[in-house]
């Protein structure tokens, strides 16, 4: 649903939570372009980076905006799922959560809107293949992927081998967000599946300088002044969360007359 521009928050600087309004998302143009390029091949990817660097916001933004970025959007169905919040502590619950999202996004499709509810591994694979037969590629944006490794008895090599098989057959694409690359978790939990040999790793770091400028010039009421923007750069550097924190408190200080020492 498109949100009217006059519904923008007075303070657009979001420090901590995932950015859910696409108009407040800035930067990451190269990463977005790379993900779109991978979608059209398709090749799965692992987005990695420290906490608060913007992994969740990036995955959610590609989920929100992919239709305007790809050629032939009717070929895809992109869903977003936070595995830490989706209660995916068992393999079947993972399949249930994924298919629930796919059904919701395919509810106008005459065939795929009837994808099954509770399924096992074989039935899940059959449902994914059914999407492929209807010329639709499921693209699963799976956030907090490392949450699965807290339940290694449920998510064994067999689970990951099955996902790898679907990927190799070009029947599904995964965009996974995790703090570390997948091979680290493979070694840590003594897994052997080839699933973890994902070659496409997108590492998130600091924002580029033009993105910093764009962020600090987001529409605000009142907007950050030039001196406040310079101060935010000084305090937050190019780290997205630190920059948002600095801008947030400087905006509050200017709005309510608290002063720079309070903001610091």
PDB file of C-alpha atoms in Angstrom:
ATOM      1  CA  UNK A   1       0.000   0.000   0.000  1.00  0.00           C
ATOM      2  CA  UNK A   2       1.359   3.442  -0.939  1.00  0.00           C
ATOM      3  CA  UNK A   3       1.643   5.803   2.013  1.00  0.00           C
ATOM      4  CA  UNK A   4       0.842   9.473   1.263  1.00  0.00           C
ATOM      5  CA  UNK A   5       3.872  11.730   1.525  1.00  0.00           C
ATOM      6  CA  UNK A   6       2.168  13.861   4.167  1.00  0.00           C
ATOM      7  CA  UNK A   7       2.147  10.785   6.428  1.00  0.00           C
ATOM      8  CA  UNK A   8       5.924  10.896   6.836  1.00  0.00           C
ATOM      9  CA  UNK A   9       6.948  11.119  10.496  1.00  0.00           C
ATOM     10  CA  UNK A  10       8.146  14.484  11.789  1.00  0.00           C
ATOM     11  CA  UNK A  11      11.331  12.740  12.930  1.00  0.00           C
ATOM     12  CA  UNK A  12      12.449  10.343  10.162  1.00  0.00           C
ATOM     13  CA  UNK A  13      15.630   9.171  11.887  1.00  0.00           C
ATOM     14  CA  UNK A  14      15.176   5.538  12.919  1.00  0.00           C
ATOM     15  CA  UNK A  15      17.839   4.296  15.315  1.00  0.00           C
ATOM     16  CA  UNK A  16      17.637   0.555  15.920  1.00  0.00           C
ATOM     17  CA  UNK A  17      14.400  -0.849  14.438  1.00  0.00           C
ATOM     18  CA  UNK A  18      14.205  -2.105  10.872  1.00  0.00           C
ATOM     19  CA  UNK A  19      13.306   0.592   8.344  1.00  0.00           C
ATOM     20  CA  UNK A  20       9.860  -0.365   7.068  1.00  0.00           C
ATOM     21  CA  UNK A  21       8.895   2.787   5.157  1.00  0.00           C
ATOM     22  CA  UNK A  22      10.707   2.542   1.793  1.00  0.00           C
ATOM     23  CA  UNK A  23      10.843   6.344   1.518  1.00  0.00           C
ATOM     24  CA  UNK A  24      13.151   6.450   4.543  1.00  0.00           C
ATOM     25  CA  UNK A  25      15.595   3.865   3.158  1.00  0.00           C
ATOM     26  CA  UNK A  26      18.785   5.394   1.756  1.00  0.00           C
ATOM     27  CA  UNK A  27      21.953   4.032   0.212  1.00  0.00           C
ATOM     28  CA  UNK A  28      22.947   0.426  -0.534  1.00  0.00           C
ATOM     29  CA  UNK A  29      22.489   1.025  -4.266  1.00  0.00           C
ATOM     30  CA  UNK A  30      25.286  -1.340  -5.271  1.00  0.00           C
ATOM     31  CA  UNK A  31      24.008  -4.085  -2.974  1.00  0.00           C
ATOM     32  CA  UNK A  32      20.452  -3.703  -4.294  1.00  0.00           C
ATOM     33  CA  UNK A  33      21.665  -3.797  -7.901  1.00  0.00           C
ATOM     34  CA  UNK A  34      23.676  -6.934  -7.193  1.00  0.00           C
ATOM     35  CA  UNK A  35      20.719  -8.699  -5.584  1.00  0.00           C
ATOM     36  CA  UNK A  36      18.494  -7.823  -8.531  1.00  0.00           C
ATOM     37  CA  UNK A  37      21.143  -9.154 -10.915  1.00  0.00           C
ATOM     38  CA  UNK A  38      21.332 -12.397  -8.930  1.00  0.00           C
ATOM     39  CA  UNK A  39      17.537 -12.738  -9.016  1.00  0.00           C
ATOM     40  CA  UNK A  40      17.590 -12.763 -12.793  1.00  0.00           C
ATOM     41  CA  UNK A  41      20.096 -15.645 -12.972  1.00  0.00           C
ATOM     42  CA  UNK A  42      18.979 -16.916 -10.305  1.00  0.00           C
ATOM     43  CA  UNK A  43      21.792 -17.295  -7.764  1.00  0.00           C
ATOM     44  CA  UNK A  44      21.275 -17.284  -4.010  1.00  0.00           C
ATOM     45  CA  UNK A  45      23.147 -14.876  -1.732  1.00  0.00           C
ATOM     46  CA  UNK A  46      24.262 -14.482   1.865  1.00  0.00           C
ATOM     47  CA  UNK A  47      24.097 -10.912   3.244  1.00  0.00           C
ATOM     48  CA  UNK A  48      26.449 -10.653   6.207  1.00  0.00           C
ATOM     49  CA  UNK A  49      27.452  -7.921   8.631  1.00  0.00           C
ATOM     50  CA  UNK A  50      27.604  -6.880  12.258  1.00  0.00           C
ATOM     51  CA  UNK A  51      24.528  -6.098  14.297  1.00  0.00           C
ATOM     52  CA  UNK A  52      22.787  -2.787  13.471  1.00  0.00           C
ATOM     53  CA  UNK A  53      24.549  -2.470  10.121  1.00  0.00           C
ATOM     54  CA  UNK A  54      21.262  -2.663   8.186  1.00  0.00           C
ATOM     55  CA  UNK A  55      20.883  -6.290   7.039  1.00  0.00           C
ATOM     56  CA  UNK A  56      17.205  -6.537   7.998  1.00  0.00           C
ATOM     57  CA  UNK A  57      16.388  -3.184   6.424  1.00  0.00           C
ATOM     58  CA  UNK A  58      18.103  -4.220   3.182  1.00  0.00           C
ATOM     59  CA  UNK A  59      16.202  -7.522   2.950  1.00  0.00           C
ATOM     60  CA  UNK A  60      12.901  -5.847   3.758  1.00  0.00           C
ATOM     61  CA  UNK A  61      13.550  -3.105   1.211  1.00  0.00           C
ATOM     62  CA  UNK A  62      14.253  -5.551  -1.612  1.00  0.00           C
ATOM     63  CA  UNK A  63      11.066  -7.366  -0.584  1.00  0.00           C
ATOM     64  CA  UNK A  64       9.111  -4.094  -0.782  1.00  0.00           C
ATOM     65  CA  UNK A  65      10.558  -2.754  -4.031  1.00  0.00           C
ATOM     66  CA  UNK A  66      11.584  -5.736  -6.190  1.00  0.00           C
ATOM     67  CA  UNK A  67       8.677  -5.373  -8.634  1.00  0.00           C
ATOM     68  CA  UNK A  68       9.986  -2.015  -9.818  1.00  0.00           C
ATOM     69  CA  UNK A  69      13.545  -3.332 -10.128  1.00  0.00           C
ATOM     70  CA  UNK A  70      13.301  -6.550 -12.140  1.00  0.00           C
ATOM     71  CA  UNK A  71      12.316  -7.310 -15.681  1.00  0.00           C
ATOM     72  CA  UNK A  72       9.221  -9.492 -15.958  1.00  0.00           C
ATOM     73  CA  UNK A  73       8.086  -9.221 -12.324  1.00  0.00           C
ATOM     74  CA  UNK A  74       5.368 -11.801 -12.999  1.00  0.00           C
ATOM     75  CA  UNK A  75       8.153 -14.420 -12.982  1.00  0.00           C
ATOM     76  CA  UNK A  76       8.845 -13.931  -9.273  1.00  0.00           C
ATOM     77  CA  UNK A  77       7.231 -14.160  -5.874  1.00  0.00           C
ATOM     78  CA  UNK A  78       9.366 -12.481  -3.213  1.00  0.00           C
ATOM     79  CA  UNK A  79       8.602 -12.987   0.477  1.00  0.00           C
ATOM     80  CA  UNK A  80      10.285 -11.801   3.676  1.00  0.00           C
ATOM     81  CA  UNK A  81      10.508 -13.886   6.833  1.00  0.00           C
ATOM     82  CA  UNK A  82      12.320 -13.178  10.095  1.00  0.00           C
ATOM     83  CA  UNK A  83      13.285 -16.625  11.342  1.00  0.00           C
ATOM     84  CA  UNK A  84      13.795 -15.357  14.883  1.00  0.00           C
ATOM     85  CA  UNK A  85      10.194 -14.164  15.090  1.00  0.00           C
ATOM     86  CA  UNK A  86       8.459 -16.829  12.998  1.00  0.00           C
ATOM     87  CA  UNK A  87       8.823 -19.627  15.593  1.00  0.00           C
ATOM     88  CA  UNK A  88      10.758 -21.741  13.121  1.00  0.00           C
ATOM     89  CA  UNK A  89      12.180 -24.051  15.770  1.00  0.00           C
ATOM     90  CA  UNK A  90      11.253 -27.187  13.814  1.00  0.00           C
ATOM     91  CA  UNK A  91      11.660 -28.128  10.173  1.00  0.00           C
ATOM     92  CA  UNK A  92       7.935 -28.471   9.487  1.00  0.00           C
ATOM     93  CA  UNK A  93       7.246 -25.109  11.108  1.00  0.00           C
ATOM     94  CA  UNK A  94       9.778 -23.531   8.777  1.00  0.00           C
ATOM     95  CA  UNK A  95       7.976 -24.997   5.760  1.00  0.00           C
ATOM     96  CA  UNK A  96       4.607 -23.894   7.135  1.00  0.00           C
ATOM     97  CA  UNK A  97       5.812 -20.321   7.656  1.00  0.00           C
ATOM     98  CA  UNK A  98       7.324 -20.075   4.164  1.00  0.00           C
ATOM     99  CA  UNK A  99       4.276 -21.495   2.402  1.00  0.00           C
ATOM    100  CA  UNK A 100       1.973 -19.212   4.394  1.00  0.00           C
ATOM    101  CA  UNK A 101       3.837 -16.189   3.018  1.00  0.00           C
ATOM    102  CA  UNK A 102       3.855 -17.597  -0.514  1.00  0.00           C
ATOM    103  CA  UNK A 103       0.119 -18.285  -0.400  1.00  0.00           C
ATOM    104  CA  UNK A 104      -0.567 -14.760   0.790  1.00  0.00           C
ATOM    105  CA  UNK A 105       1.384 -13.245  -2.094  1.00  0.00           C
ATOM    106  CA  UNK A 106      -0.049 -15.664  -4.659  1.00  0.00           C
ATOM    107  CA  UNK A 107      -3.664 -15.473  -3.502  1.00  0.00           C
ATOM    108  CA  UNK A 108      -4.784 -14.150  -6.900  1.00  0.00           C
ATOM    109  CA  UNK A 109      -3.092 -17.004  -8.761  1.00  0.00           C
ATOM    110  CA  UNK A 110      -5.664 -19.576  -9.908  1.00  0.00           C
ATOM    111  CA  UNK A 111      -3.462 -22.568  -8.974  1.00  0.00           C
ATOM    112  CA  UNK A 112      -0.816 -21.503  -6.471  1.00  0.00           C
ATOM    113  CA  UNK A 113      -3.173 -19.781  -4.062  1.00  0.00           C
ATOM    114  CA  UNK A 114      -4.021 -23.308  -2.889  1.00  0.00           C
ATOM    115  CA  UNK A 115      -0.521 -24.274  -1.776  1.00  0.00           C
ATOM    116  CA  UNK A 116      -0.720 -26.672   1.198  1.00  0.00           C
ATOM    117  CA  UNK A 117      -0.640 -25.681   4.872  1.00  0.00           C
ATOM    118  CA  UNK A 118       1.113 -28.243   7.077  1.00  0.00           C
ATOM    119  CA  UNK A 119       3.770 -30.092   5.090  1.00  0.00           C
ATOM    120  CA  UNK A 120       6.856 -32.219   5.446  1.00  0.00           C
ATOM    121  CA  UNK A 121      10.090 -31.953   3.449  1.00  0.00           C
ATOM    122  CA  UNK A 122       8.838 -33.847   0.392  1.00  0.00           C
ATOM    123  CA  UNK A 123       5.567 -31.921   0.254  1.00  0.00           C
ATOM    124  CA  UNK A 124       7.391 -28.611   0.621  1.00  0.00           C
ATOM    125  CA  UNK A 125       9.677 -29.490  -2.276  1.00  0.00           C
ATOM    126  CA  UNK A 126       6.656 -30.477  -4.348  1.00  0.00           C
ATOM    127  CA  UNK A 127       4.994 -27.111  -3.595  1.00  0.00           C
ATOM    128  CA  UNK A 128       8.136 -25.237  -4.660  1.00  0.00           C
ATOM    129  CA  UNK A 129       8.319 -27.287  -7.869  1.00  0.00           C
ATOM    130  CA  UNK A 130       4.664 -26.479  -8.496  1.00  0.00           C
ATOM    131  CA  UNK A 131       5.559 -22.769  -8.427  1.00  0.00           C
ATOM    132  CA  UNK A 132       8.312 -23.478 -10.947  1.00  0.00           C
ATOM    133  CA  UNK A 133       5.873 -25.316 -13.206  1.00  0.00           C
ATOM    134  CA  UNK A 134       3.704 -22.185 -13.143  1.00  0.00           C
ATOM    135  CA  UNK A 135       6.770 -20.154 -14.235  1.00  0.00           C
ATOM    136  CA  UNK A 136       7.112 -18.412 -10.862  1.00  0.00           C
ATOM    137  CA  UNK A 137      10.384 -18.370  -8.947  1.00  0.00           C
ATOM    138  CA  UNK A 138       9.975 -18.120  -5.156  1.00  0.00           C
ATOM    139  CA  UNK A 139      12.581 -15.732  -3.737  1.00  0.00           C
ATOM    140  CA  UNK A 140      12.840 -16.198   0.020  1.00  0.00           C
ATOM    141  CA  UNK A 141      14.351 -13.302   1.985  1.00  0.00           C
ATOM    142  CA  UNK A 142      15.213 -15.094   5.221  1.00  0.00           C
ATOM    143  CA  UNK A 143      16.338 -12.737   7.973  1.00  0.00           C
ATOM    144  CA  UNK A 144      18.218 -13.826  11.126  1.00  0.00           C
ATOM    145  CA  UNK A 145      19.097 -17.097   9.402  1.00  0.00           C
ATOM    146  CA  UNK A 146      21.427 -18.062  12.239  1.00  0.00           C
ATOM    147  CA  UNK A 147      18.349 -18.632  14.413  1.00  0.00           C
ATOM    148  CA  UNK A 148      18.038 -22.067  12.787  1.00  0.00           C
ATOM    149  CA  UNK A 149      21.357 -23.145  14.303  1.00  0.00           C
ATOM    150  CA  UNK A 150      19.840 -22.963  17.779  1.00  0.00           C
ATOM    151  CA  UNK A 151      17.833 -26.040  16.745  1.00  0.00           C
ATOM    152  CA  UNK A 152      20.382 -28.238  15.010  1.00  0.00           C
ATOM    153  CA  UNK A 153      18.490 -31.422  15.871  1.00  0.00           C
ATOM    154  CA  UNK A 154      15.617 -30.204  13.687  1.00  0.00           C
ATOM    155  CA  UNK A 155      17.744 -28.530  11.018  1.00  0.00           C
ATOM    156  CA  UNK A 156      20.233 -31.203  10.039  1.00  0.00           C
ATOM    157  CA  UNK A 157      22.289 -31.804   6.897  1.00  0.00           C
ATOM    158  CA  UNK A 158      19.225 -33.396   5.276  1.00  0.00           C
ATOM    159  CA  UNK A 159      17.258 -30.165   5.607  1.00  0.00           C
ATOM    160  CA  UNK A 160      20.055 -28.089   4.096  1.00  0.00           C
ATOM    161  CA  UNK A 161      20.754 -30.653   1.351  1.00  0.00           C
ATOM    162  CA  UNK A 162      17.118 -30.411   0.283  1.00  0.00           C
ATOM    163  CA  UNK A 163      17.287 -26.617   0.041  1.00  0.00           C
ATOM    164  CA  UNK A 164      20.515 -26.926  -1.924  1.00  0.00           C
ATOM    165  CA  UNK A 165      18.840 -29.305  -4.358  1.00  0.00           C
ATOM    166  CA  UNK A 166      16.008 -26.835  -4.966  1.00  0.00           C
ATOM    167  CA  UNK A 167      18.544 -24.045  -5.498  1.00  0.00           C
ATOM    168  CA  UNK A 168      20.629 -26.132  -7.919  1.00  0.00           C
ATOM    169  CA  UNK A 169      17.487 -26.861  -9.939  1.00  0.00           C
ATOM    170  CA  UNK A 170      16.731 -23.102 -10.132  1.00  0.00           C
ATOM    171  CA  UNK A 171      13.427 -23.736  -8.374  1.00  0.00           C
ATOM    172  CA  UNK A 172      14.049 -21.332  -5.477  1.00  0.00           C
ATOM    173  CA  UNK A 173      16.343 -18.427  -4.665  1.00  0.00           C
ATOM    174  CA  UNK A 174      17.415 -17.595  -1.132  1.00  0.00           C
ATOM    175  CA  UNK A 175      18.574 -14.221   0.152  1.00  0.00           C
ATOM    176  CA  UNK A 176      19.872 -14.987   3.643  1.00  0.00           C
ATOM    177  CA  UNK A 177      20.922 -12.445   6.277  1.00  0.00           C
ATOM    178  CA  UNK A 178      23.284 -13.514   9.044  1.00  0.00           C
ATOM    179  CA  UNK A 179      25.975 -11.971  11.221  1.00  0.00           C
ATOM    180  CA  UNK A 180      28.639 -14.334   9.873  1.00  0.00           C
ATOM    181  CA  UNK A 181      29.032 -16.178   6.589  1.00  0.00           C
ATOM    182  CA  UNK A 182      27.361 -19.572   6.355  1.00  0.00           C
ATOM    183  CA  UNK A 183      30.593 -21.555   6.298  1.00  0.00           C
ATOM    184  CA  UNK A 184      31.320 -20.303   9.838  1.00  0.00           C
ATOM    185  CA  UNK A 185      28.104 -21.908  11.097  1.00  0.00           C
ATOM    186  CA  UNK A 186      28.867 -25.046   9.094  1.00  0.00           C
ATOM    187  CA  UNK A 187      32.175 -25.507  10.929  1.00  0.00           C
ATOM    188  CA  UNK A 188      30.754 -24.463  14.291  1.00  0.00           C
ATOM    189  CA  UNK A 189      27.940 -27.037  14.156  1.00  0.00           C
ATOM    190  CA  UNK A 190      29.908 -29.727  12.279  1.00  0.00           C
ATOM    191  CA  UNK A 191      27.573 -29.807   9.312  1.00  0.00           C
ATOM    192  CA  UNK A 192      28.656 -31.265   5.976  1.00  0.00           C
ATOM    193  CA  UNK A 193      25.989 -30.136   3.504  1.00  0.00           C
ATOM    194  CA  UNK A 194      27.067 -28.392   0.293  1.00  0.00           C
ATOM    195  CA  UNK A 195      24.337 -25.856   1.033  1.00  0.00           C
ATOM    196  CA  UNK A 196      26.879 -23.808   2.969  1.00  0.00           C
ATOM    197  CA  UNK A 197      29.152 -23.305  -0.016  1.00  0.00           C
ATOM    198  CA  UNK A 198      27.203 -20.267  -1.198  1.00  0.00           C
ATOM    199  CA  UNK A 199      29.649 -18.345  -3.341  1.00  0.00           C
ATOM    200  CA  UNK A 200      27.707 -15.077  -3.432  1.00  0.00           C
ATOM    201  CA  UNK A 201      28.432 -13.146  -0.234  1.00  0.00           C
ATOM    202  CA  UNK A 202      27.328  -9.527   0.147  1.00  0.00           C
ATOM    203  CA  UNK A 203      29.100  -7.894   3.085  1.00  0.00           C
ATOM    204  CA  UNK A 204      27.486  -4.775   4.511  1.00  0.00           C
ATOM    205  CA  UNK A 205      29.699  -2.067   5.915  1.00  0.00           C
ATOM    206  CA  UNK A 206      29.454   1.673   6.434  1.00  0.00           C
ATOM    207  CA  UNK A 207      27.319   3.872   4.196  1.00  0.00           C
ATOM    208  CA  UNK A 208      28.902   5.713   1.307  1.00  0.00           C
ATOM    209  CA  UNK A 209      29.302   9.469   1.709  1.00  0.00           C
ATOM    210  CA  UNK A 210      26.463  10.352  -0.671  1.00  0.00           C
ATOM    211  CA  UNK A 211      24.113   8.078   1.294  1.00  0.00           C
ATOM    212  CA  UNK A 212      25.140   9.826   4.519  1.00  0.00           C
ATOM    213  CA  UNK A 213      24.203  13.164   2.963  1.00  0.00           C
ATOM    214  CA  UNK A 214      20.903  11.749   1.708  1.00  0.00           C
ATOM    215  CA  UNK A 215      20.048  10.379   5.148  1.00  0.00           C
ATOM    216  CA  UNK A 216      20.776  13.634   6.955  1.00  0.00           C
ATOM    217  CA  UNK A 217      18.622  15.540   4.457  1.00  0.00           C
ATOM    218  CA  UNK A 218      15.552  13.361   4.928  1.00  0.00           C
ATOM    219  CA  UNK A 219      12.348  15.423   5.166  1.00  0.00           C
ATOM    220  CA  UNK A 220      11.932  16.378   8.816  1.00  0.00           C
ATOM    221  CA  UNK A 221       9.840  18.901  10.710  1.00  0.00           C
ATOM    222  CA  UNK A 222      11.924  20.871  11.478  1.00  0.00           C
ATOM    223  CA  UNK A 223      14.722  19.693   9.140  1.00  0.00           C
ATOM    224  CA  UNK A 224      18.273  19.281  10.405  1.00  0.00           C
ATOM    225  CA  UNK A 225      20.294  22.417   9.805  1.00  0.00           C
ATOM    226  CA  UNK A 226      23.723  22.430   8.180  1.00  0.00           C
ATOM    227  CA  UNK A 227      25.508  22.639  11.545  1.00  0.00           C
ATOM    228  CA  UNK A 228      23.427  19.772  12.917  1.00  0.00           C
ATOM    229  CA  UNK A 229      24.194  17.666   9.845  1.00  0.00           C
ATOM    230  CA  UNK A 230      27.908  18.296  10.308  1.00  0.00           C
ATOM    231  CA  UNK A 231      27.651  17.369  13.973  1.00  0.00           C
ATOM    232  CA  UNK A 232      25.815  14.142  13.128  1.00  0.00           C
ATOM    233  CA  UNK A 233      28.599  13.216  10.696  1.00  0.00           C
ATOM    234  CA  UNK A 234      31.175  13.934  13.379  1.00  0.00           C
ATOM    235  CA  UNK A 235      29.421  11.778  15.967  1.00  0.00           C
ATOM    236  CA  UNK A 236      28.084   8.945  13.824  1.00  0.00           C
ATOM    237  CA  UNK A 237      30.599   8.731  11.009  1.00  0.00           C
ATOM    238  CA  UNK A 238      29.242   6.572   8.196  1.00  0.00           C
ATOM    239  CA  UNK A 239      27.862   3.781  10.365  1.00  0.00           C
ATOM    240  CA  UNK A 240      24.104   3.651   9.621  1.00  0.00           C
ATOM    241  CA  UNK A 241      22.880   3.052  13.176  1.00  0.00           C
ATOM    242  CA  UNK A 242      25.283   5.483  14.854  1.00  0.00           C
ATOM    243  CA  UNK A 243      24.435   8.101  12.254  1.00  0.00           C
ATOM    244  CA  UNK A 244      20.709   7.587  12.815  1.00  0.00           C
ATOM    245  CA  UNK A 245      21.249   7.877  16.587  1.00  0.00           C
ATOM    246  CA  UNK A 246      23.198  11.109  16.221  1.00  0.00           C
ATOM    247  CA  UNK A 247      20.629  12.619  13.839  1.00  0.00           C
ATOM    248  CA  UNK A 248      17.748  11.465  16.044  1.00  0.00           C
ATOM    249  CA  UNK A 249      19.046  13.118  19.202  1.00  0.00           C
ATOM    250  CA  UNK A 250      20.187  16.260  17.405  1.00  0.00           C
ATOM    251  CA  UNK A 251      16.712  16.551  15.878  1.00  0.00           C
ATOM    252  CA  UNK A 252      15.107  16.154  19.312  1.00  0.00           C
ATOM    253  CA  UNK A 253      17.477  18.709  20.796  1.00  0.00           C
ATOM    254  CA  UNK A 254      16.622  21.233  18.089  1.00  0.00           C
ATOM    255  CA  UNK A 255      12.897  20.507  18.253  1.00  0.00           C
ATOM    256  CA  UNK A 256      12.587  20.859  22.036  1.00  0.00           C
ATOM    257  CA  UNK A 257      15.464  23.219  22.793  1.00  0.00           C
ATOM    258  CA  UNK A 258      17.467  20.690  24.821  1.00  0.00           C
ATOM    259  CA  UNK A 259      20.852  21.791  23.529  1.00  0.00           C
ATOM    260  CA  UNK A 260      23.844  20.008  22.076  1.00  0.00           C
ATOM    261  CA  UNK A 261      25.159  18.667  25.396  1.00  0.00           C
ATOM    262  CA  UNK A 262      21.864  16.802  25.948  1.00  0.00           C
ATOM    263  CA  UNK A 263      22.074  15.334  22.451  1.00  0.00           C
ATOM    264  CA  UNK A 264      25.663  14.234  22.990  1.00  0.00           C
TER     265      UNK A 264
END
